[in-house]
Coordinates of N, CA and C in Angstrom, one line a residue:
X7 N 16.8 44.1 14.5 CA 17.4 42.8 14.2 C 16.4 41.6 14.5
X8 N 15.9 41.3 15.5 CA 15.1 40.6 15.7 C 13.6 40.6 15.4
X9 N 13.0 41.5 15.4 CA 11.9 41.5 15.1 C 12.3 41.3 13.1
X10 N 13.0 42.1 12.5 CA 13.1 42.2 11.0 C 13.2 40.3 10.9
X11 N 14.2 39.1 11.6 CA 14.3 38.3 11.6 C 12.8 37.5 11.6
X12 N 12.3 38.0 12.6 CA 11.0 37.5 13.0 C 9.7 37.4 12.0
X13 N 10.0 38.6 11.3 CA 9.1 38.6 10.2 C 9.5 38.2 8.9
X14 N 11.1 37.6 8.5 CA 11.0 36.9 7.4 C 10.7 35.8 7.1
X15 N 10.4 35.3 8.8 CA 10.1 33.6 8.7 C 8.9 33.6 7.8
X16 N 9.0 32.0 7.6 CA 7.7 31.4 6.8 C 6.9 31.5 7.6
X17 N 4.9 31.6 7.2 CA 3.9 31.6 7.9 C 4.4 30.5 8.6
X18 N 4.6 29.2 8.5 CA 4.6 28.1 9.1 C 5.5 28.0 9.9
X19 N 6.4 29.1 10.5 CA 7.3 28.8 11.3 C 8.7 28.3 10.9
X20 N 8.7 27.9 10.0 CA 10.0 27.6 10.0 C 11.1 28.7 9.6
X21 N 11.9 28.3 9.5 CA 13.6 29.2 9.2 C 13.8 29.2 7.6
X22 N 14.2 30.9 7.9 CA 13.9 31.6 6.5 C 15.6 30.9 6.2
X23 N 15.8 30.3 5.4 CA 17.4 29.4 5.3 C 18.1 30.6 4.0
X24 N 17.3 31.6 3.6 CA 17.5 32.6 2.3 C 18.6 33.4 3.3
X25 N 18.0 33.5 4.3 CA 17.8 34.9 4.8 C 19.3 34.3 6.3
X26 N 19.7 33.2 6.3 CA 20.6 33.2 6.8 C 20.5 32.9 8.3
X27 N 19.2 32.2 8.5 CA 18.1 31.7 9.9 C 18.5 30.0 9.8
X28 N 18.6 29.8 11.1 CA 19.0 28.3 11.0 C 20.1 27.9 10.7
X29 N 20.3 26.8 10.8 CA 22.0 25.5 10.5 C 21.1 25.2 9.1
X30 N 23.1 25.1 8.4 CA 22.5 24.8 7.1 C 22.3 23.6 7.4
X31 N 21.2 23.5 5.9 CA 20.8 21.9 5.3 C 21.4 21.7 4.1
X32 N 20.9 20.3 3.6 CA 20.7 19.8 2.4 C 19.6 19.4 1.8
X33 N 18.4 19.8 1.0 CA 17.5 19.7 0.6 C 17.2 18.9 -0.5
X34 N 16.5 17.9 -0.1 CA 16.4 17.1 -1.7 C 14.8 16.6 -2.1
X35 N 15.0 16.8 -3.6 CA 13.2 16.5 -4.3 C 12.9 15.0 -3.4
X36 N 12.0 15.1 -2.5 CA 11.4 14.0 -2.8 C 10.6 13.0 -3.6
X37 N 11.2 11.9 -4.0 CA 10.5 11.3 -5.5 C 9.7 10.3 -4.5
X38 N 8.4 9.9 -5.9 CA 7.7 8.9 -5.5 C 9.0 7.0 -5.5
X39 N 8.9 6.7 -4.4 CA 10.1 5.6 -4.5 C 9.7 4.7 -5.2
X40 N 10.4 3.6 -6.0 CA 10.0 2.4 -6.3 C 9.6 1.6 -5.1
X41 N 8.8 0.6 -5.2 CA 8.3 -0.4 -4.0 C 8.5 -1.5 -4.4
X42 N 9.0 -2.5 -3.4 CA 8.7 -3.8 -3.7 C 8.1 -4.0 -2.5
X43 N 6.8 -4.9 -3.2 CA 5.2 -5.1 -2.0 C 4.6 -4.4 -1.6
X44 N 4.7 -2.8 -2.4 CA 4.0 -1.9 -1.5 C 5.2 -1.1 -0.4
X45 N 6.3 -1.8 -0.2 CA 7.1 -1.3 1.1 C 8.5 -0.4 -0.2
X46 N 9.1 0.8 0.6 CA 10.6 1.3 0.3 C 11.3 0.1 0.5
X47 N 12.5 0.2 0.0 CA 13.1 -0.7 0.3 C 14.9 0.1 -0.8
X48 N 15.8 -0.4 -0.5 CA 17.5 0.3 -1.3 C 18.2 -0.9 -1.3
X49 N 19.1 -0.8 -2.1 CA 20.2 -1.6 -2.5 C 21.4 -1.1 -1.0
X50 N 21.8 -3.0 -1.2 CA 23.4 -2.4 -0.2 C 23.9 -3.2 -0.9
X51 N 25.0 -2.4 -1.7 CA 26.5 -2.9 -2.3 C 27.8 -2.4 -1.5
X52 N 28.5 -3.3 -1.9 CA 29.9 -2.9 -1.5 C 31.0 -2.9 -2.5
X53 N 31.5 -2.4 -2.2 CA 32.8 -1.5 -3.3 C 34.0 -2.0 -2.8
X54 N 34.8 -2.7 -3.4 CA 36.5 -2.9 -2.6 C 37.5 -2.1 -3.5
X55 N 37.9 -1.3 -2.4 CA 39.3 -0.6 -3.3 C 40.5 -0.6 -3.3
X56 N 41.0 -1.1 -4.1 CA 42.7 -1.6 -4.1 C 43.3 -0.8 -4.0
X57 N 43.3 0.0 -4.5 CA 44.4 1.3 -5.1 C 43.6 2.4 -5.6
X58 N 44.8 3.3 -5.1 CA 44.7 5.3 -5.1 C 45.5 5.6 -6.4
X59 N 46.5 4.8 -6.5 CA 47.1 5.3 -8.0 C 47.8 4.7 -8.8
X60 N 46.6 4.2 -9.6 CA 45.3 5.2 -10.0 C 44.5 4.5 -8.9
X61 N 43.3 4.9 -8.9 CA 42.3 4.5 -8.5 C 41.2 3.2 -8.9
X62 N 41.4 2.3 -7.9 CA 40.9 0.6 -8.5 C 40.1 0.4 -7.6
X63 N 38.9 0.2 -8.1 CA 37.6 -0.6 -7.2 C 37.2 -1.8 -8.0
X64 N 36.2 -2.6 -7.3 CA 35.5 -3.5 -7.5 C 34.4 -3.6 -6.6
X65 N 33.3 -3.9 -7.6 CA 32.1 -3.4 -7.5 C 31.8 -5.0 -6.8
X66 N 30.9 -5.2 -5.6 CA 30.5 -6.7 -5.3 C 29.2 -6.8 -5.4
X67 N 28.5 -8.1 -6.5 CA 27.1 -8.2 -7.2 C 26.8 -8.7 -6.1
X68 N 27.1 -9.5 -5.2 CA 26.5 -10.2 -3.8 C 26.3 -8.9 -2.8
X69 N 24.7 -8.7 -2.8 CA 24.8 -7.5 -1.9 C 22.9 -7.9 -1.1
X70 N 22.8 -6.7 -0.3 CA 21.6 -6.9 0.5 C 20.4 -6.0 -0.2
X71 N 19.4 -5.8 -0.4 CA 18.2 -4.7 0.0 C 17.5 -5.0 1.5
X72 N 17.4 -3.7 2.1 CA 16.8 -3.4 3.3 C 15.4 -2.6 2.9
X73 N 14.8 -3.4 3.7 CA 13.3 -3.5 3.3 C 12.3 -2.4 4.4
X74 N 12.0 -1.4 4.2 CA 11.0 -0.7 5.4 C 9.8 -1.8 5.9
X75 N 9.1 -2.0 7.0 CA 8.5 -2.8 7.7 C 7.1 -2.5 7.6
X76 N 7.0 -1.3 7.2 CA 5.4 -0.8 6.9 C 4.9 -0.2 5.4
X77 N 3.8 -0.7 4.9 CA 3.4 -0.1 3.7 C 4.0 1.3 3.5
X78 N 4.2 1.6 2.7 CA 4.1 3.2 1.9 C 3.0 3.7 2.0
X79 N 3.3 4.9 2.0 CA 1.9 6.0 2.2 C 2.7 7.0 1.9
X80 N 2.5 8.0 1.1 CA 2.9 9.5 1.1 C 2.6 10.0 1.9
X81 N 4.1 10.9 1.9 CA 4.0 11.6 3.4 C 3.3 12.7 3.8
X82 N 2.9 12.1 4.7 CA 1.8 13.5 5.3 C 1.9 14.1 7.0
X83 N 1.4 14.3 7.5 CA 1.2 15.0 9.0 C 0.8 13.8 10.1
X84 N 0.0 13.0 8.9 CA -0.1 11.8 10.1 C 0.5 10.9 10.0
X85 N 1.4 10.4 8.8 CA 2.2 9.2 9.0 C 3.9 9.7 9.0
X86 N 4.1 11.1 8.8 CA 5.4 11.3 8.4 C 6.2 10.7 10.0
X87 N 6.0 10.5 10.9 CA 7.0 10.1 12.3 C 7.0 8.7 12.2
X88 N 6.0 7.6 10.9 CA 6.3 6.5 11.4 C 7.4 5.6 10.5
X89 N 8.6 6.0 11.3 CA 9.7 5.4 10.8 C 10.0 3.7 9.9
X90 N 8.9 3.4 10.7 CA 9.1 2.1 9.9 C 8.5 2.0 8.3
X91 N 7.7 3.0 8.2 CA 7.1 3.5 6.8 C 8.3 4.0 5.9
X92 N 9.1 5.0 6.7 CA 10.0 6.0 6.0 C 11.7 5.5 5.8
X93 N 11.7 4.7 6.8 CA 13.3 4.5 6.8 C 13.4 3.2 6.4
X94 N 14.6 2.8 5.9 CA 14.9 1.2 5.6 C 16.0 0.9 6.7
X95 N 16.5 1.4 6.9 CA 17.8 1.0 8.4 C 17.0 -0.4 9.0
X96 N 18.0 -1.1 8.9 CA 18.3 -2.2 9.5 C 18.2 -2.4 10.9
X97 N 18.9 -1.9 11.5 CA 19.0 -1.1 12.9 C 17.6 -0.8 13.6
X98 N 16.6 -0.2 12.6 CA 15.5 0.4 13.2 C 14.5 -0.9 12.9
X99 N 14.6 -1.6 11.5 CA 13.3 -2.4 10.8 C 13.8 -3.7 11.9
X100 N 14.3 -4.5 12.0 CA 14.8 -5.6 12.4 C 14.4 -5.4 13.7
X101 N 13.8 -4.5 14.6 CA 12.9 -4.8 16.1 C 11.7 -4.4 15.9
X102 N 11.5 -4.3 14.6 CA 9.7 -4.0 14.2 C 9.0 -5.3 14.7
X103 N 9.0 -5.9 14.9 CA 7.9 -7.5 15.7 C 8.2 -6.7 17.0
X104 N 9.2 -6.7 17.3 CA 9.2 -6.8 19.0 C 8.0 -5.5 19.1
X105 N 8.8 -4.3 18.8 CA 7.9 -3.2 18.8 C 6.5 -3.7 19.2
X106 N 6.1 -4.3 17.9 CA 5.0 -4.2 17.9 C 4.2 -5.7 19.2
X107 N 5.1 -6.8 19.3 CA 4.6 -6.9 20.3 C 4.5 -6.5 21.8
X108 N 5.5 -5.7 22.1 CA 5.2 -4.6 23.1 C 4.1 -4.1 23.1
X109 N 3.7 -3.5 21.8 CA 2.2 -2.8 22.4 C 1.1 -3.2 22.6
X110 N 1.4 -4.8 22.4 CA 0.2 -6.0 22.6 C 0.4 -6.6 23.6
X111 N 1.3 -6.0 24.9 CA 1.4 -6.6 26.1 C 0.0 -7.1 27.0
X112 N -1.2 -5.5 26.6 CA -1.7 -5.7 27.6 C -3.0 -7.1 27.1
X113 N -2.8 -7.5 26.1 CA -4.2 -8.5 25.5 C -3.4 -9.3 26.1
X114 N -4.5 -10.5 25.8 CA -5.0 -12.3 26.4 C -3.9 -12.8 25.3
X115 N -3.2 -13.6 26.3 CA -2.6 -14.9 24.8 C -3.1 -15.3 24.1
X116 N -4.0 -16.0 23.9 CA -4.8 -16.0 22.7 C -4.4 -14.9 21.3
X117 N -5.0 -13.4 21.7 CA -4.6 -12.9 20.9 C -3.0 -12.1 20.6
X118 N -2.2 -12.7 21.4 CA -0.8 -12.6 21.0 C -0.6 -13.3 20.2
X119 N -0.9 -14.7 20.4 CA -0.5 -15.6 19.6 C -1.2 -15.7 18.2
X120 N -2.3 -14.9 18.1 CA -2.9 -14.7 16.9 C -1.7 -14.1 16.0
X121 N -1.5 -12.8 16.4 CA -0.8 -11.7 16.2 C 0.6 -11.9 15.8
X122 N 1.2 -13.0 16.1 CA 2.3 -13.3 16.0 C 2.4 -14.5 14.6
X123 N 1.4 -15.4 14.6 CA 1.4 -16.0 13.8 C 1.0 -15.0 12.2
X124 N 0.7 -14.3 12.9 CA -0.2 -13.6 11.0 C 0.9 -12.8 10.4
X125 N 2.1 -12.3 11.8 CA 3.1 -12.2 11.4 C 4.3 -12.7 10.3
X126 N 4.6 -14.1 11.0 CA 4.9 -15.4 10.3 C 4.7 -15.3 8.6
X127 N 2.9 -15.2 8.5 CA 2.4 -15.9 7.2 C 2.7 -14.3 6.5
X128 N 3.3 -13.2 7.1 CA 3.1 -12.0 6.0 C 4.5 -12.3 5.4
X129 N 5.7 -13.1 5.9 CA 6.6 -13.2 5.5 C 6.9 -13.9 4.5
X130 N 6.5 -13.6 3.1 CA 5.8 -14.8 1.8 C 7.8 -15.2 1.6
X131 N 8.9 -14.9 2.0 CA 10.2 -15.0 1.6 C 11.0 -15.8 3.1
X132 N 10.2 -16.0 3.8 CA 10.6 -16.4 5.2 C 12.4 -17.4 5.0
X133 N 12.4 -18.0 4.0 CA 13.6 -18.7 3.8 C 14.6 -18.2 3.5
X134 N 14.7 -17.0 2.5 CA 15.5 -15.9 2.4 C 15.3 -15.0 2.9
X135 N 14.4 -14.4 3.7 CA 14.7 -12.9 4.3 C 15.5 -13.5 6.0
X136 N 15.9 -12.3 5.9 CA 17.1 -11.7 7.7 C 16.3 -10.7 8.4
X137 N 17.2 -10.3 9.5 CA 16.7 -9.7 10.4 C 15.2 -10.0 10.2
X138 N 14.7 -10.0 10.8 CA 12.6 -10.5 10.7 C 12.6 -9.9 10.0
X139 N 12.6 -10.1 8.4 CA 11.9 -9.9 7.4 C 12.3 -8.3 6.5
X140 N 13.5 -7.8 7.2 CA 13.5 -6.6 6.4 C 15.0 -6.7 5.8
X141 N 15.3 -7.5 5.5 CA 16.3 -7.7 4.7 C 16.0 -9.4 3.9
X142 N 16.8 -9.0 2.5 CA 16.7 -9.8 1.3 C 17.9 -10.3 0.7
X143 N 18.4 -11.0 0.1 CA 19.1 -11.2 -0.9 C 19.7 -10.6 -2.0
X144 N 19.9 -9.4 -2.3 CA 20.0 -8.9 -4.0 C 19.5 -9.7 -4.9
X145 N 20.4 -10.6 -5.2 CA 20.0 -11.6 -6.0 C 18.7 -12.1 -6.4
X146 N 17.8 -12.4 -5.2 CA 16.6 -12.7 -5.4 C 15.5 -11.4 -5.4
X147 N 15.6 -10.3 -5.2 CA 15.3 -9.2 -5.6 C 15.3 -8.7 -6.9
X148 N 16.4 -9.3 -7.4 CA 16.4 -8.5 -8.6 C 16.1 -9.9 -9.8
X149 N 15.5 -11.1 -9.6 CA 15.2 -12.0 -10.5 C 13.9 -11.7 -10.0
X150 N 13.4 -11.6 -9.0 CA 12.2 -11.0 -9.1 C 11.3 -10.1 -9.6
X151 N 12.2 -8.9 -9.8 CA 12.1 -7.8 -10.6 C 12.1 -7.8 -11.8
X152 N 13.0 -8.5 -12.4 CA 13.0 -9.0 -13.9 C 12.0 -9.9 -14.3
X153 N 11.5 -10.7 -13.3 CA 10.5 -11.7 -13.4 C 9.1 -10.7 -13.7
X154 N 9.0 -10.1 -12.2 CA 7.3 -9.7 -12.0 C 7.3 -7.8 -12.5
X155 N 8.4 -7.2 -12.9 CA 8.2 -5.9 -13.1 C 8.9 -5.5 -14.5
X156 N 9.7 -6.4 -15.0 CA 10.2 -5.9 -16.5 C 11.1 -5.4 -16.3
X157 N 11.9 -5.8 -15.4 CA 13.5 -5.0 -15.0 C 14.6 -5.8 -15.9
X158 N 15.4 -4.2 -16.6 CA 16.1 -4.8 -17.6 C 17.2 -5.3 -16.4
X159 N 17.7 -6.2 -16.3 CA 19.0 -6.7 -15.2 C 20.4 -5.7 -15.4
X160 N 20.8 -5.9 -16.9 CA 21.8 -5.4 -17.6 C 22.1 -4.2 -17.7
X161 N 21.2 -3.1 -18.0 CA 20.7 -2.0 -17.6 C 20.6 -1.6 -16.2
X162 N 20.1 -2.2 -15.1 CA 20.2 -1.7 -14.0 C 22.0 -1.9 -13.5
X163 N 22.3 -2.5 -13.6 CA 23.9 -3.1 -13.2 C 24.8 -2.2 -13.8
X164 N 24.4 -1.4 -15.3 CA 25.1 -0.5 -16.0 C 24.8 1.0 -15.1
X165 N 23.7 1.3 -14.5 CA 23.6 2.5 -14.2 C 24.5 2.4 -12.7
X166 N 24.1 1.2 -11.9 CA 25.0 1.2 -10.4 C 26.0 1.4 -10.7
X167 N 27.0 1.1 -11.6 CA 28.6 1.1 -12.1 C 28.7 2.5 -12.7
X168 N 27.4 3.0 -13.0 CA 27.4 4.4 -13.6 C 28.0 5.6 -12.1
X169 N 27.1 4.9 -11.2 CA 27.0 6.0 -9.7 C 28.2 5.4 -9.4
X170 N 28.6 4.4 -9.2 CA 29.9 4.0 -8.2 C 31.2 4.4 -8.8
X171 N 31.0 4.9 -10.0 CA 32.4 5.7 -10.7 C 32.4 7.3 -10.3
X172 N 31.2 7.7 -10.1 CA 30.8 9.1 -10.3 C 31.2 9.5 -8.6
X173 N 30.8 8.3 -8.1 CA 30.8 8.9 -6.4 C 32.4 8.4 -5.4
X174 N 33.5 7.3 -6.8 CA 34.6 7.2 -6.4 C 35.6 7.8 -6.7
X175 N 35.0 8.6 -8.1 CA 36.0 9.7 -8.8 C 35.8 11.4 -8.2
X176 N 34.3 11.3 -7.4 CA 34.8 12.7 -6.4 C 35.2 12.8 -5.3
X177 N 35.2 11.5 -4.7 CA 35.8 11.3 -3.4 C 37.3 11.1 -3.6
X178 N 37.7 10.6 -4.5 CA 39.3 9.9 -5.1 C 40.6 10.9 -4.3
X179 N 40.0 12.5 -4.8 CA 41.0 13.3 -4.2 C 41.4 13.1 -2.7
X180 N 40.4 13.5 -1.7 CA 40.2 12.5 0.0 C 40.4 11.3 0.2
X181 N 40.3 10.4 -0.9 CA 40.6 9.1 -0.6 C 42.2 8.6 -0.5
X182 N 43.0 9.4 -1.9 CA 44.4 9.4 -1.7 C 45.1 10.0 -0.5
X183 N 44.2 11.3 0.0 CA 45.5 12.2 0.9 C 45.0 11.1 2.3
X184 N 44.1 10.7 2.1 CA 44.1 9.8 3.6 C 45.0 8.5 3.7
X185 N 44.8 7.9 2.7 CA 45.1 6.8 2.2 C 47.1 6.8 2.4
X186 N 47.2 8.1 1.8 CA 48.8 8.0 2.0 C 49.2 8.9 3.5
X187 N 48.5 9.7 3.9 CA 48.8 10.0 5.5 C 49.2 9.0 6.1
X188 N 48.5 7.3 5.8 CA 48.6 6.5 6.7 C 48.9 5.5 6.6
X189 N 49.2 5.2 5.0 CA 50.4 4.3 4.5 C 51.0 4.7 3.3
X190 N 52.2 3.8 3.5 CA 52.7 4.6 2.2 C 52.3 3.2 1.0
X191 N 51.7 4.3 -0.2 CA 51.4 2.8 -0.9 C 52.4 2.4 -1.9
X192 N 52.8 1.3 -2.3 CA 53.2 0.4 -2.9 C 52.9 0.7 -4.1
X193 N 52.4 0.9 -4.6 CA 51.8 1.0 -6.1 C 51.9 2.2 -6.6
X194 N 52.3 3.3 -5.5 CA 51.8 4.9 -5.8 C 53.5 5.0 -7.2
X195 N 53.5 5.9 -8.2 CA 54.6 6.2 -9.0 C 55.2 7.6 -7.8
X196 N 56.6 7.3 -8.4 CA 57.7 7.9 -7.6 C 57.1 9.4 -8.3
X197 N 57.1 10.3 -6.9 CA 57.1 11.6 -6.5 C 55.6 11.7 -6.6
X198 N 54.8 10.5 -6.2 CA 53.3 10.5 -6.2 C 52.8 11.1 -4.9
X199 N 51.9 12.4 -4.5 CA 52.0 12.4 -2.8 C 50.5 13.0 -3.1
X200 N 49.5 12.2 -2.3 CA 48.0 12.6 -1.8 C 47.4 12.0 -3.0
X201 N 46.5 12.9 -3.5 CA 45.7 12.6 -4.5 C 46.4 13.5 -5.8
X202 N 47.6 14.1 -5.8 CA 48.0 14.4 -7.0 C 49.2 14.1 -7.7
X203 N 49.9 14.2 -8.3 CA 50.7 13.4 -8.4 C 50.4 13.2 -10.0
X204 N 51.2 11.8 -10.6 CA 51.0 11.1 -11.9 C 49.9 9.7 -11.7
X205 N 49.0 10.0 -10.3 CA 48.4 8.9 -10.3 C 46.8 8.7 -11.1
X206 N 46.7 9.6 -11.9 CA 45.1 9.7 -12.2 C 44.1 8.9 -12.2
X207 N 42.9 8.8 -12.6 CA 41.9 8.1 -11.6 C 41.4 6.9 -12.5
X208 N 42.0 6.0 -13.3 CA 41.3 5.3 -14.1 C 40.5 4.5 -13.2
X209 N 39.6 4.2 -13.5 CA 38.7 3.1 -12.4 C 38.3 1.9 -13.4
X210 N 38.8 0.7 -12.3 CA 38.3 -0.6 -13.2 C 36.8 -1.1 -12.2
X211 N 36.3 -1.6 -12.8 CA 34.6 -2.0 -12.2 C 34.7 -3.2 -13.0

């Protein structure tokens, strides 16, 4: 048993996941990401949903992109741990200054104050970006994009409303049985219960 286990692993050590070694995962292609400035960066939208039956959202155009704090680099052995490369979280990008002046505790003021101001001048959006610099506006993201990369607007707006149907219409079923566990809704048609019922899923966007 164990030894047969032992030898289906991969040369590299890891867990043969075929073979029934390890907690599952979820595996996904890593693609080369789009960049704005060189850095990852994602959309945050928000979705408001009225109703389960049928199913009614609205999609909100006023939304954020969260910006990673360090250039891109493909991942490799030496940069894959540095988070501020790899993640866009808010949470993590938004103490990238402090971080990094932490590690400049032990130099002369002089060169703190260097260091802080060059800071400053990398922030070419300083009037619209949040948290220090890793958060944006939508809005101004995406006239920028249309401006300096050839982004169709219209087209992009069509494919978001493409995902936000696709990912409200497989959740819909879980969205009703919750939704009515914990209230009863108003809108649902008589002998409507969970997600099944006569409520089917039209979605308005």
């Amino acid at each position: 048993g164990g030894l047969a286990a032992a030898a289906a692993r991969r040369k590299d050590g890891l867990p043969d996941f075929k073979a029934g070694e390890g907690r599952q995962v979820v595996v996904q292609l890593y693609l080369e990401p789009f960049l704005l400035d060189g850095h990852k960066f994602d959309l945050r939208l928000y979705v408001l949903v009225t109703g389960v039956h049928p199913l009614r959202c609205f999609l909100c155009r006023v939304g954020m992109v969260r910006k990673a704090m360090v250039p891109y680099q493909r991942p490799s052995p030496d940069n894959i741990k540095e988070l501020h490369m790899h993640l866009t979280n808010t949470s993590l990008n938004s103490h990238f200054q402090e971080e990094e002046d932490g590690d400049d505790d032990d130099d002369d003021d002089d060169d703190a104050d260097s260091d802080e101001e060059g800071g400053d001048d990398d922030d070419d959006d300083g009037s619209e970006d949040e948290g220090g610099g890793c958060k944006m506006m939508l809005a101004t993201v995406i006239e920028r994009l249309a401006a300096e990369r050839g982004v169709d607007v219209n087209a992009l707006w069509t494919e978001v409303k493409r995902i936000v149907s696709l990912t409200m219409s497989a959740i819909h079923p879980d969205l009703a049985i919750a939704y009515t566990s914990c209230f009863h809704s108003p809108d649902a048609p008589a002998g409507a219960s969970g997600g099944g019922g006569g409520g089917g899923r039209r979605l308005d966007l």
